[in-house]
Short mmCIF file of C-alpha atoms and ligand atoms in Angstrom, two decimals:
data_model
loop_
_atom_site.label_atom_id
_atom_site.label_comp_id
_atom_site.label_asym_id
_atom_site.label_seq_id
_atom_site.Cartn_x
_atom_site.Cartn_y
_atom_site.Cartn_z
CA MET A 6 -28.01 168.73 207.49
CA SER A 7 -24.91 166.57 207.70
CA THR A 8 -26.23 164.22 210.40
CA THR A 9 -26.99 161.49 207.88
CA LEU A 10 -23.46 161.57 206.59
CA THR A 11 -22.00 161.62 210.07
CA SER A 12 -24.05 158.71 211.35
CA ARG A 13 -23.19 156.62 208.30
CA CYS A 14 -19.51 157.31 208.86
CA ALA A 15 -19.90 156.29 212.51
CA LEU A 16 -21.54 153.08 211.38
CA ALA A 17 -18.66 152.31 209.04
CA ALA A 18 -16.22 152.92 211.88
CA PHE A 19 -18.13 150.49 214.09
CA ALA A 20 -18.06 147.85 211.40
CA LEU A 21 -14.27 148.16 211.19
CA ALA A 22 -13.77 148.27 214.95
CA PHE A 23 -15.80 145.14 215.49
CA ALA A 24 -14.48 143.13 212.59
CA ALA A 25 -11.65 141.97 214.87
CA PRO A 26 -11.91 138.47 216.34
CA VAL A 27 -13.95 138.21 219.51
CA SER A 28 -12.39 136.50 222.51
CA PRO A 29 -13.59 132.94 223.13
CA ALA A 30 -14.66 133.87 226.64
CA GLY A 31 -16.79 136.73 225.42
CA ALA A 32 -18.33 134.74 222.65
CA HIS A 33 -19.07 131.37 224.09
CA THR A 34 -19.37 131.54 227.86
CA GLY A 35 -21.69 134.48 228.37
CA THR A 36 -20.77 137.85 229.78
CA GLY A 37 -19.38 136.80 233.16
CA GLY A 38 -20.66 140.10 234.57
CA ALA A 39 -23.68 141.00 236.62
CA SER A 40 -26.83 139.79 234.95
CA PHE A 41 -30.30 141.21 235.39
CA GLY A 42 -33.42 141.23 233.30
CA ALA A 43 -34.38 138.51 230.86
CA ARG A 44 -31.71 137.20 228.55
CA PRO A 45 -32.22 138.17 224.96
CA THR A 46 -33.58 135.45 222.73
CA VAL A 47 -33.17 135.07 218.99
CA LYS A 48 -36.07 133.68 217.00
CA SER A 49 -35.30 134.43 213.40
CA PHE A 50 -33.35 136.69 211.12
CA GLU A 51 -33.64 138.06 207.64
CA CYS A 52 -31.53 140.10 205.31
CA VAL A 53 -32.92 143.63 205.03
CA GLY A 54 -32.18 143.52 201.29
CA GLY A 55 -34.29 140.35 200.97
CA GLY A 56 -33.64 136.68 201.64
CA ARG A 57 -34.35 134.57 204.70
CA SER A 58 -31.48 132.93 206.56
CA GLN A 59 -28.87 134.19 204.15
CA CYS A 60 -27.24 137.57 203.77
CA PRO A 61 -24.20 138.99 201.94
CA GLU A 62 -21.32 140.56 203.85
CA GLY A 63 -21.87 144.27 204.29
CA GLU A 64 -25.66 144.00 204.07
CA LEU A 65 -28.02 144.81 206.94
CA LEU A 66 -29.38 141.84 208.88
CA ARG A 67 -32.56 142.12 210.95
CA VAL A 68 -32.58 139.77 213.96
CA ARG A 69 -35.95 139.16 215.59
CA GLY A 70 -36.54 137.91 219.11
CA GLU A 71 -37.23 139.11 222.64
CA GLY A 72 -35.39 141.38 225.03
CA LEU A 73 -33.31 142.93 222.26
CA GLU A 74 -33.68 146.56 223.35
CA ARG A 75 -30.44 146.38 225.35
CA ALA A 76 -28.46 144.34 222.83
CA ASP A 77 -24.86 145.58 222.70
CA SER A 78 -23.75 143.40 219.87
CA VAL A 79 -24.62 140.55 217.57
CA ILE A 80 -22.02 137.80 217.30
CA PHE A 81 -21.63 135.75 214.16
CA LEU A 82 -20.21 132.52 215.52
CA GLY A 83 -17.29 131.00 213.67
CA ARG A 84 -15.99 127.46 213.75
CA ASN A 85 -12.76 127.77 215.70
CA GLY A 86 -13.92 128.29 219.26
CA GLY A 87 -14.11 132.04 219.11
CA SER A 88 -11.02 132.99 217.14
CA ASP A 89 -13.10 133.50 214.01
CA ASP A 90 -16.23 134.92 215.63
CA ARG A 91 -17.26 138.30 214.30
CA ARG A 92 -19.09 140.94 216.28
CA ALA A 93 -21.27 143.76 214.99
CA ARG A 94 -22.77 146.72 216.81
CA PRO A 95 -26.50 147.36 216.34
CA ALA A 96 -27.45 150.03 213.84
CA LYS A 97 -31.00 149.96 215.25
CA ARG A 98 -32.58 148.10 218.10
CA SER A 99 -35.96 147.69 219.79
CA PRO A 100 -37.44 145.05 222.13
CA HIS A 101 -38.21 142.69 219.27
CA ARG A 102 -35.55 143.38 216.70
CA VAL A 103 -31.98 144.50 216.21
CA VAL A 104 -30.40 145.48 212.91
CA VAL A 105 -26.67 145.02 212.25
CA ARG A 106 -24.41 145.09 209.23
CA VAL A 107 -22.97 141.64 208.47
CA PRO A 108 -19.21 141.99 209.09
CA SER A 109 -16.85 141.06 206.33
CA SER A 110 -15.35 137.58 206.74
CA ALA A 111 -18.24 136.48 208.99
CA ARG A 112 -18.68 132.70 208.66
CA THR A 113 -21.87 130.85 207.91
CA GLY A 114 -23.26 129.68 211.23
CA PRO A 115 -25.42 130.57 214.20
CA VAL A 116 -25.93 134.11 215.40
CA ARG A 117 -26.15 135.20 219.03
CA VAL A 118 -27.17 138.48 220.63
CA VAL A 119 -25.21 139.80 223.61
CA SER A 120 -26.42 142.32 226.16
CA ARG A 121 -24.02 143.50 228.86
CA ALA A 122 -26.99 144.03 231.16
CA ALA A 123 -28.80 140.75 230.62
CA GLY A 124 -26.28 138.28 229.25
CA ALA A 125 -25.95 136.45 226.00
CA SER A 126 -28.73 134.74 224.14
CA ARG A 127 -28.37 131.11 223.24
CA ALA A 128 -26.95 130.59 219.81
CA SER A 129 -29.61 130.72 217.16
CA LYS A 130 -29.08 127.06 216.27
CA PRO A 131 -30.49 125.33 214.31
CA LYS A 132 -31.21 128.53 212.40
CA ARG A 133 -27.89 129.11 210.72
CA LEU A 134 -27.25 132.26 208.81
CA ARG A 135 -25.62 131.65 205.46
CA VAL A 136 -23.16 134.48 204.88
CA ILE A 137 -22.56 135.21 201.23
CA GLU A 138 -19.21 136.65 200.30
CA ALA A 139 -19.80 140.08 198.77
CA PRO A 140 -18.97 140.01 195.07
CA ALA A 141 -16.17 142.21 193.84
CA PRO A 142 -17.47 145.25 191.99
CA ALA A 143 -18.05 144.49 188.33
CA ALA A 144 -15.28 145.26 185.88
CA GLN A 145 -15.68 148.76 184.59
CA PRO A 146 -17.11 148.91 181.09
CA ALA A 147 -16.42 151.77 178.74
CA PRO A 148 -18.36 154.83 179.92
CA VAL A 149 -21.66 155.27 178.11
CA VAL A 150 -21.70 158.96 178.83
CA PRO A 151 -18.85 161.26 177.88
CA ALA A 152 -17.44 162.69 181.11
CA GLY A 153 -17.51 166.19 179.60
CA GLU A 154 -21.30 166.20 179.63
CA GLY A 155 -23.69 166.06 182.51
CA VAL A 156 -24.35 167.48 185.96
CA PHE A 157 -23.95 165.73 189.30
CA PRO A 158 -27.55 164.91 190.25
CA VAL A 159 -27.38 165.45 194.04
CA ARG A 160 -27.02 169.11 194.91
CA ALA A 161 -25.38 168.81 198.35
CA ARG A 162 -22.51 167.14 200.13
CA HIS A 163 -22.80 163.44 199.44
CA ASP A 164 -21.05 160.12 199.83
CA PHE A 165 -21.08 156.89 197.86
CA GLY A 166 -21.53 154.51 200.82
CA THR A 167 -19.71 151.19 200.97
CA ARG A 168 -18.94 148.55 198.37
CA THR A 169 -22.45 147.12 198.73
CA ASN A 170 -23.76 150.47 197.51
CA ARG A 171 -21.76 150.14 194.31
CA PHE A 172 -22.83 148.71 191.01
CA GLY A 173 -22.68 144.91 191.34
CA GLY A 174 -22.43 145.06 195.14
CA GLY A 175 -24.95 143.31 197.38
CA ARG A 176 -27.59 141.35 195.51
CA GLY A 177 -27.44 142.33 191.86
CA HIS A 178 -27.28 146.03 192.63
CA GLN A 179 -27.81 147.70 189.28
CA GLY A 180 -26.78 151.23 190.19
CA GLN A 181 -24.80 153.47 192.48
CA ASP A 182 -26.20 154.80 195.73
CA VAL A 183 -25.49 158.45 196.54
CA PHE A 184 -26.16 159.34 200.18
CA ALA A 185 -27.27 162.86 201.08
CA PRO A 186 -29.87 164.26 203.50
CA CYS A 187 -33.53 163.70 202.63
CA GLY A 188 -34.90 166.76 200.90
CA THR A 189 -31.69 167.53 199.02
CA PRO A 190 -32.60 168.79 195.53
CA LEU A 191 -32.22 166.19 192.81
CA VAL A 192 -31.52 167.38 189.27
CA ALA A 193 -31.37 165.63 185.91
CA ALA A 194 -27.79 164.54 185.22
CA LEU A 195 -28.36 164.67 181.46
CA SER A 196 -31.02 166.24 179.30
CA GLY A 197 -33.74 164.09 177.78
CA VAL A 198 -37.37 163.07 177.96
CA VAL A 199 -39.04 161.63 181.07
CA THR A 200 -40.13 158.10 180.18
CA TRP A 201 -41.30 157.07 183.66
CA ALA A 202 -42.39 159.00 186.76
CA LYS A 203 -44.13 156.66 189.17
CA PHE A 204 -44.14 154.92 192.55
CA GLN A 205 -43.07 151.31 192.91
CA ALA A 206 -42.73 149.21 196.08
CA ARG A 207 -38.96 148.71 195.82
CA ALA A 208 -37.94 151.82 193.89
CA GLY A 209 -40.23 154.18 195.79
CA ASN A 210 -40.87 157.41 193.91
CA TYR A 211 -38.74 157.14 190.81
CA ALA A 212 -38.17 158.74 187.45
CA VAL A 213 -36.44 157.59 184.29
CA ILE A 214 -35.05 159.99 181.70
CA ALA A 215 -34.15 158.91 178.17
CA ALA A 216 -31.27 160.94 176.76
CA ASP A 217 -31.16 161.81 173.07
CA ASP A 218 -28.54 159.12 172.42
CA GLY A 219 -30.93 156.43 173.69
CA THR A 220 -29.23 155.85 177.06
CA SER A 221 -31.37 156.11 180.19
CA GLN A 222 -30.86 157.41 183.71
CA ALA A 223 -33.02 156.17 186.58
CA TYR A 224 -33.50 158.05 189.88
CA MET A 225 -35.05 156.11 192.79
CA HIS A 226 -36.25 156.50 196.42
CA MET A 227 -37.25 160.14 195.92
CA LEU A 228 -38.91 161.86 198.90
CA LYS A 229 -42.05 162.75 196.92
CA PRO A 230 -43.34 162.00 193.43
CA ALA A 231 -41.10 163.44 190.71
CA THR A 232 -41.78 167.08 189.94
CA VAL A 233 -41.64 166.32 186.22
CA GLU A 234 -44.27 164.37 184.30
CA ARG A 235 -43.88 161.51 181.89
CA GLY A 236 -43.25 162.90 178.42
CA ALA A 237 -41.75 166.17 179.65
CA ARG A 238 -38.43 167.34 178.24
CA VAL A 239 -35.87 168.18 180.93
CA ALA A 240 -32.53 169.94 180.71
CA ALA A 241 -29.40 168.78 182.49
CA GLY A 242 -29.38 170.48 185.89
CA GLN A 243 -33.16 170.89 186.03
CA GLN A 244 -34.70 169.79 189.33
CA ILE A 245 -36.76 166.61 189.07
CA GLY A 246 -37.34 165.84 192.77
CA GLN A 247 -35.63 165.46 196.14
CA VAL A 248 -33.47 162.81 197.78
CA GLY A 249 -35.58 160.52 199.99
CA GLU A 250 -35.88 156.97 201.23
CA THR A 251 -39.19 155.79 199.79
CA GLY A 252 -39.49 152.18 198.68
CA ARG A 253 -36.94 149.65 199.83
CA ALA A 254 -34.24 152.02 201.06
CA THR A 255 -32.17 152.27 204.23
CA GLY A 256 -31.07 155.82 204.78
CA CYS A 257 -31.72 158.85 202.61
CA HIS A 258 -30.10 158.31 199.25
CA LEU A 259 -30.43 158.46 195.52
CA HIS A 260 -30.21 155.11 193.75
CA PHE A 261 -28.89 156.10 190.35
CA GLU A 262 -28.80 153.83 187.29
CA LEU A 263 -27.32 154.38 183.88
CA TRP A 264 -28.44 152.16 180.99
CA THR A 265 -27.04 151.71 177.53
CA ALA A 266 -29.23 152.38 174.48
CA PRO A 267 -31.99 151.56 173.79
CA GLY A 268 -32.63 152.25 177.45
CA TRP A 269 -34.10 151.19 180.77
CA TYR A 270 -35.86 147.82 180.47
CA THR A 271 -36.34 148.42 176.77
CA GLY A 272 -33.36 146.42 175.52
CA GLY A 273 -30.47 148.32 177.10
CA LYS A 274 -28.39 147.07 179.98
CA PRO A 275 -27.25 148.73 183.20
CA VAL A 276 -23.65 149.85 183.48
CA ASP A 277 -21.61 151.13 186.41
CA PRO A 278 -22.53 154.83 186.69
CA LEU A 279 -19.77 155.63 189.20
CA PRO A 280 -17.16 156.88 186.69
CA ALA A 281 -19.69 159.30 185.20
CA LEU A 282 -20.87 160.41 188.66
CA GLN A 283 -17.29 161.04 189.76
CA ALA A 284 -16.54 163.01 186.62
CA TRP A 285 -19.66 165.13 187.15
CA ALA A 286 -18.85 165.62 190.85
CA ALA A 287 -15.33 166.77 189.97
CA ARG A 288 -16.81 169.44 187.71
CA GLY A 289 -18.98 170.68 190.59
ZN1 ZN B 15 -29.29 151.32 195.41
#
């Protein structure tokens, strides 16, 4: 049940290991080794979180082309002849696409795919990838929920991902991601009334609960439709669904939002839920 956690940790380790500068020889003059099979080619790329030809640091980038099934790394070419190139290991790969996490401090520029077996692709020029510096997490507002109340919503070992999974990370991320295996029971963090229980293309199966003080909690990417119906009253700790990856999600996780009164898309605004989540987690 911990494979999801383990593989995410491995991915993070790769990102760190390959954030180091790549040697000019490796980056710009091919592999120098034995070459067989067709060289990989790069045709286009897109940010998994949305956006063509631009992607924030730390986000997943999908590179499309040919011969990518043996890609060992994707190189983000810098401007100083290799000293500022950044290399990333594939998180996923297939003949026509490879997915990597954009390394921190990658420069805007062309992208190239390298395969030890088949050599390096040509640089993706003129298709330059614009790398957007990841914003610092938003300043922490006063907690909307007293730490003494509430239940941690994911009932298994979990992790909070990277800074892009935080509130304000990535592209306008309005909540906190909580990674845990798909199928993990999901419970209401606070008691209230279910105001939404639906499916939406980005959110997947989601539910919104309005607490008695007018704040809202939103739970997204659930494995199956919520097990509670709109209008139902739920108690803190009551199961409302399971962790999943429906909608626009990479990896099994809960996307959790906390909104000030008068609530979710009804005049409230989202706040960083991490302090409340950490307080709930500390209480078990
Ligand atoms: Zn999220």
